[in-house]
PDB file of C-alpha atoms in Angstrom:
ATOM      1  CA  UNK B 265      -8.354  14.810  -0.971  1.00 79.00           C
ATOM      2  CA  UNK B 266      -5.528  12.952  -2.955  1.00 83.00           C
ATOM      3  CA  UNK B 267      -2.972  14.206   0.104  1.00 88.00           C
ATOM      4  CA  UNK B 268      -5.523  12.965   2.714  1.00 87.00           C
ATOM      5  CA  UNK B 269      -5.305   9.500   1.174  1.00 90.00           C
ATOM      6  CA  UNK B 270      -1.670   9.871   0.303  1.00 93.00           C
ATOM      7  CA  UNK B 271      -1.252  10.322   3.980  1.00 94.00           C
ATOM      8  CA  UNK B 272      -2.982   7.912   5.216  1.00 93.00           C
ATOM      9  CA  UNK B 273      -1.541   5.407   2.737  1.00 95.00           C
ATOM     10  CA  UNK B 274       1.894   6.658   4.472  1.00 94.00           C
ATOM     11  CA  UNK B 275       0.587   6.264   8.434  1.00 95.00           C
ATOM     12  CA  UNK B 276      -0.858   2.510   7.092  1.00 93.00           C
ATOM     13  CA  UNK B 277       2.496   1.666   6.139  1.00 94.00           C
ATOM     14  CA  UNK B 278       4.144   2.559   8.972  1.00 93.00           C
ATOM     15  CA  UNK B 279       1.532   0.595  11.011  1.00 93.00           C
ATOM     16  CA  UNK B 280       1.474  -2.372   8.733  1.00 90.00           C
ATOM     17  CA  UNK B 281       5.278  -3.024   8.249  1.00 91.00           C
ATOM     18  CA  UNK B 282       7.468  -1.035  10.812  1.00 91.00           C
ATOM     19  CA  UNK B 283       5.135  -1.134  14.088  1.00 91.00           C
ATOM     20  CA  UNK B 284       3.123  -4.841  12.949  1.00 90.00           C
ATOM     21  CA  UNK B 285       5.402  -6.918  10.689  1.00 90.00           C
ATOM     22  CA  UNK B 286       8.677  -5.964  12.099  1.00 90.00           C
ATOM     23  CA  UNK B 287       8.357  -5.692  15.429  1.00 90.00           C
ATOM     24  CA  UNK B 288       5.722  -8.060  16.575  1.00 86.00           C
ATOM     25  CA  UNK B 289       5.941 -12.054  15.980  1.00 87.00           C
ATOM     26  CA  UNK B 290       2.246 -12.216  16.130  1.00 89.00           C
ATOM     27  CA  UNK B 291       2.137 -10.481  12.558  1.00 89.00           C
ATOM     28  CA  UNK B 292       4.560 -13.611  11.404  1.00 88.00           C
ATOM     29  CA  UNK B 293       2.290 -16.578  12.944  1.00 91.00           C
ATOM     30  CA  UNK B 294      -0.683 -15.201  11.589  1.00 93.00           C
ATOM     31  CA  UNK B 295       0.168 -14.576   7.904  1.00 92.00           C
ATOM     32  CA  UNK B 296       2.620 -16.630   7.408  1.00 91.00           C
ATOM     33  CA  UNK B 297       6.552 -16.385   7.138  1.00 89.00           C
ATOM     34  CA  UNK B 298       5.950 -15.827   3.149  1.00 91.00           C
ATOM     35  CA  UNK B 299       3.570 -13.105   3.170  1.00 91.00           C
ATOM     36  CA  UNK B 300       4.993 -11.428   5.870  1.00 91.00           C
ATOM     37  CA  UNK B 301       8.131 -11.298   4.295  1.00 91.00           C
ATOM     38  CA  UNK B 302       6.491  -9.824   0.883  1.00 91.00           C
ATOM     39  CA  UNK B 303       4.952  -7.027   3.492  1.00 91.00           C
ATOM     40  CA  UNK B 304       8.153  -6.347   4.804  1.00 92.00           C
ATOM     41  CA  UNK B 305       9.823  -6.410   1.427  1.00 92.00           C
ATOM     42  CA  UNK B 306       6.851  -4.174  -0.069  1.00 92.00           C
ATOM     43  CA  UNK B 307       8.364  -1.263   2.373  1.00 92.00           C
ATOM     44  CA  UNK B 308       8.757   2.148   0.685  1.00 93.00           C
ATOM     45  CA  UNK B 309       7.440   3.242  -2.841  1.00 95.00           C
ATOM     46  CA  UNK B 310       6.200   0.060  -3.488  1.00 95.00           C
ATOM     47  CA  UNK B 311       3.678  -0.205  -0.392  1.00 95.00           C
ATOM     48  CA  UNK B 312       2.280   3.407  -1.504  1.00 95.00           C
ATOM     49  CA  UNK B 313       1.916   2.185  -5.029  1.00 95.00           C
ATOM     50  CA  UNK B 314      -0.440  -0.515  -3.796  1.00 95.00           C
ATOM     51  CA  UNK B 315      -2.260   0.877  -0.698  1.00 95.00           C
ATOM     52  CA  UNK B 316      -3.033   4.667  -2.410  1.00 95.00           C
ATOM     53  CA  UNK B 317      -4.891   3.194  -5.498  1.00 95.00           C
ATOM     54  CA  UNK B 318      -6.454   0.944  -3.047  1.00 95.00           C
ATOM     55  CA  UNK B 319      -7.623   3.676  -1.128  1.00 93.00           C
ATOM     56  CA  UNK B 320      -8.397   5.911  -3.785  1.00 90.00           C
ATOM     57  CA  UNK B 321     -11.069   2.822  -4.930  1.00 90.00           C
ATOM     58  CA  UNK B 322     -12.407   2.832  -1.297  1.00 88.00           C
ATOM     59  CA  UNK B 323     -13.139   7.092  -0.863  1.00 85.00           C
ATOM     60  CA  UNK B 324     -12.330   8.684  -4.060  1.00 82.00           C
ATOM     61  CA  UNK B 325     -13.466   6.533  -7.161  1.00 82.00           C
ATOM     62  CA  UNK B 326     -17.417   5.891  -8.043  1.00 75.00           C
ATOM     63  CA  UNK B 327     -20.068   7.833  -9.252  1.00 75.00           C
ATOM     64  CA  UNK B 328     -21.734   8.396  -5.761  1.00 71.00           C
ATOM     65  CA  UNK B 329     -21.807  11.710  -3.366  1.00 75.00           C
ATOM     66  CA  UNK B 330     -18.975  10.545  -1.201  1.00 71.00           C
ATOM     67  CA  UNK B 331     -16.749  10.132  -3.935  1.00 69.00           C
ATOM     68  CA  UNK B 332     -17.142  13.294  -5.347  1.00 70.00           C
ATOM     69  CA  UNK B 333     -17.306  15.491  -2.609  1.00 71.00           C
ATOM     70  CA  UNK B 334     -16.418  13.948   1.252  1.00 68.00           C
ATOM     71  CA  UNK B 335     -18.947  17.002   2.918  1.00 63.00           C
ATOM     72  CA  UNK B 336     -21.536  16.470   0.542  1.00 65.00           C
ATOM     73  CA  UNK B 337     -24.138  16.647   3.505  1.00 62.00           C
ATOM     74  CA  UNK B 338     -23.337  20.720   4.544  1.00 68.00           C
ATOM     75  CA  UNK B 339     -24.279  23.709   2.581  1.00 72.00           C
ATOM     76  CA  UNK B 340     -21.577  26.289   4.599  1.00 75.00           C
ATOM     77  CA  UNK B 341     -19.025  25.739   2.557  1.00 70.00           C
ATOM     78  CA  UNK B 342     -19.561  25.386  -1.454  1.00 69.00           C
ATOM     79  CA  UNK B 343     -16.086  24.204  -1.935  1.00 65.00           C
ATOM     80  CA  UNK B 344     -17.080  20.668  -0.013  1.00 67.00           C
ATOM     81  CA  UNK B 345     -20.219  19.942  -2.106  1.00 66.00           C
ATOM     82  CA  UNK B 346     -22.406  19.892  -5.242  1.00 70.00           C
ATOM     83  CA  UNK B 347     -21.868  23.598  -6.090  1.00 67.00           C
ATOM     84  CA  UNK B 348     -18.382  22.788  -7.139  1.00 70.00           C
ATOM     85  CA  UNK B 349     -18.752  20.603  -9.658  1.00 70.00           C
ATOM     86  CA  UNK B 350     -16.558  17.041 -10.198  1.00 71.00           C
ATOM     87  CA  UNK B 351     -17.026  16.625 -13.762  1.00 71.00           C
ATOM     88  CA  UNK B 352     -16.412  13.288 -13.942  1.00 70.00           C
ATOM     89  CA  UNK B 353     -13.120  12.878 -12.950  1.00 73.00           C
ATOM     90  CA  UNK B 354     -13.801  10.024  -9.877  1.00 74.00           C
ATOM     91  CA  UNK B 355     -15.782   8.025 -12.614  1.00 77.00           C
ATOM     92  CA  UNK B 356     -13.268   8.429 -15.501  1.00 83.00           C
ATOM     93  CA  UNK B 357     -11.802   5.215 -16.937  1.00 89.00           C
ATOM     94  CA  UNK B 358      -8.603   6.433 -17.570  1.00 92.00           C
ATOM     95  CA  UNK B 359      -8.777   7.072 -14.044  1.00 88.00           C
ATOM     96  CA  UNK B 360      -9.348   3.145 -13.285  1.00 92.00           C
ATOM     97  CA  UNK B 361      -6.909   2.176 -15.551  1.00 95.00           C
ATOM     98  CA  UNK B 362      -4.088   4.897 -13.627  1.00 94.00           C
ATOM     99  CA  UNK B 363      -5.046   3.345  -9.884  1.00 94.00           C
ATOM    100  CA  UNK B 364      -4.802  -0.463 -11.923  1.00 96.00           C
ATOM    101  CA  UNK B 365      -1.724   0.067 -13.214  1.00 97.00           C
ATOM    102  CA  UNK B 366      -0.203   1.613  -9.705  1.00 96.00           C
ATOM    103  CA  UNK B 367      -1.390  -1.744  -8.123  1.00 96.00           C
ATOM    104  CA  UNK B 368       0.559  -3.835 -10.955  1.00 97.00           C
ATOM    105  CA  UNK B 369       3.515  -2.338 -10.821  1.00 97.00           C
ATOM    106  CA  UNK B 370       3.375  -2.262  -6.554  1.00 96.00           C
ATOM    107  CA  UNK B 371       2.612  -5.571  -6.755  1.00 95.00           C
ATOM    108  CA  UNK B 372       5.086  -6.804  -9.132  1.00 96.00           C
ATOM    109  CA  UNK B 373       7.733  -4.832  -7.266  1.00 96.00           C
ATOM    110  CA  UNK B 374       7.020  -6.596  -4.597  1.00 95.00           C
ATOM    111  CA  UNK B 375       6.988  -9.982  -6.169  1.00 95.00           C
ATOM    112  CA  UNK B 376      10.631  -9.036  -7.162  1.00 96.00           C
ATOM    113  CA  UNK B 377      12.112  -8.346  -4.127  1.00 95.00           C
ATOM    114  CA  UNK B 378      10.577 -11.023  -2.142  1.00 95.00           C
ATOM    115  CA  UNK B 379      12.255 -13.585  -4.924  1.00 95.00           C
ATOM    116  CA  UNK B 380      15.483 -11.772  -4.617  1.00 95.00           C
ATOM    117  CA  UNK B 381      15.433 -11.994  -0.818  1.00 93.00           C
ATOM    118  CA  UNK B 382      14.419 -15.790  -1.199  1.00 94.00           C
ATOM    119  CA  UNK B 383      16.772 -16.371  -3.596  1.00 95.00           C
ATOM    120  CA  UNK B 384      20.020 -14.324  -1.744  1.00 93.00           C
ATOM    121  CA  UNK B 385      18.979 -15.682   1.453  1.00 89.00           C
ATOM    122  CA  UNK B 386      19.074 -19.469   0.454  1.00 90.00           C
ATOM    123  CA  UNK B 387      22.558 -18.881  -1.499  1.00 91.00           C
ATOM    124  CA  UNK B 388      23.993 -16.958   1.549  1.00 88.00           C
ATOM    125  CA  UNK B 389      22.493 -20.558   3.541  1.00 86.00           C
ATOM    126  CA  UNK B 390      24.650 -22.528   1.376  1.00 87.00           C
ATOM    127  CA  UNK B 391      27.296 -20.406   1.568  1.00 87.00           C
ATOM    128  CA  UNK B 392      27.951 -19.861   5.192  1.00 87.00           C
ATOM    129  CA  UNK B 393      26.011 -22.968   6.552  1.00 83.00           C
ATOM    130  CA  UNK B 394      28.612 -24.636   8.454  1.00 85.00           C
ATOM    131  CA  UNK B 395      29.964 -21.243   9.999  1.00 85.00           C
ATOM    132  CA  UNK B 396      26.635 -20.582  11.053  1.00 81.00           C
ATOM    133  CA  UNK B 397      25.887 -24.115  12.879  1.00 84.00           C
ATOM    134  CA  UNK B 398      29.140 -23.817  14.833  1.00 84.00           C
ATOM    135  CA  UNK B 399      28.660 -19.810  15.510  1.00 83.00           C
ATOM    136  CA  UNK B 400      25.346 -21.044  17.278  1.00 82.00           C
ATOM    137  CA  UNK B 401      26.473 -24.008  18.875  1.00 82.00           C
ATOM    138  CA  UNK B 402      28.865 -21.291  21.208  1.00 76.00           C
TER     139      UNK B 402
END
């Protein structure tokens, strides 16, 4: 079940910052030039380390029958529900504390690079202003 969410942590960022935030302007107007430019800097290990714990809390984490086992409804196949047993793993608190800690350090990954990029793409500004203006004005 961790691959399935894996993947689909994988498919959501290529949705989310290759196919949304980099190739469509609509992605830009609506969130902002800021926050779209923390998506796009998120790209990579830092996007899964954010979106897998996040899906992990929506379909793997709790104390309820989906959590523990996603077929809980069928009795064909023992594998899928309450005949093999959890034990507590979904519910765990060092469990919470593992997907928290993958969301900090996505996050503040993030946070980096979008200050770098700010930062390197003011100073480059400065740098190359007037080259710029009269490149354009051609």
């Amino acid at each position: 079940r961790q691959m399935v969410i894996f993947e689909f942590a994988r498919v959501g960022e290529i949705f989310w910052i290759e196919i949304l935030a980099l190739r469509s302007s609509f992605f830009n107007m609506v969130v902002g030039p800021y926050l779209a430019l923390a998506v796009i800097q998120s790209r990579g290990w830092p996007y899964i380390c954010i979106f897998w714990p996040v899906l992990n809390f929506c379909f793997l984490y709790g104390n309820h029958e989906f959590a523990k086992h996603w077929l809980f409804w069928q009795d064909m196949l023992d594998i899928f529900n309450e005949v093999n047993p959890v034990d507590g793993v979904t519910d765990d608190n060092f469990y919470f504390r593992l997907l928290m800690v993958m969301i900090f350090i996505g996050v503040t990954v993030s946070l980096k690079r979008l200050t770098i990029a700010l930062y390197l793409g003011r100073r480059t500004v400065e740098h190359f202003g007037v080259e710029l203006e009269k490149l354009m004005a051609k």
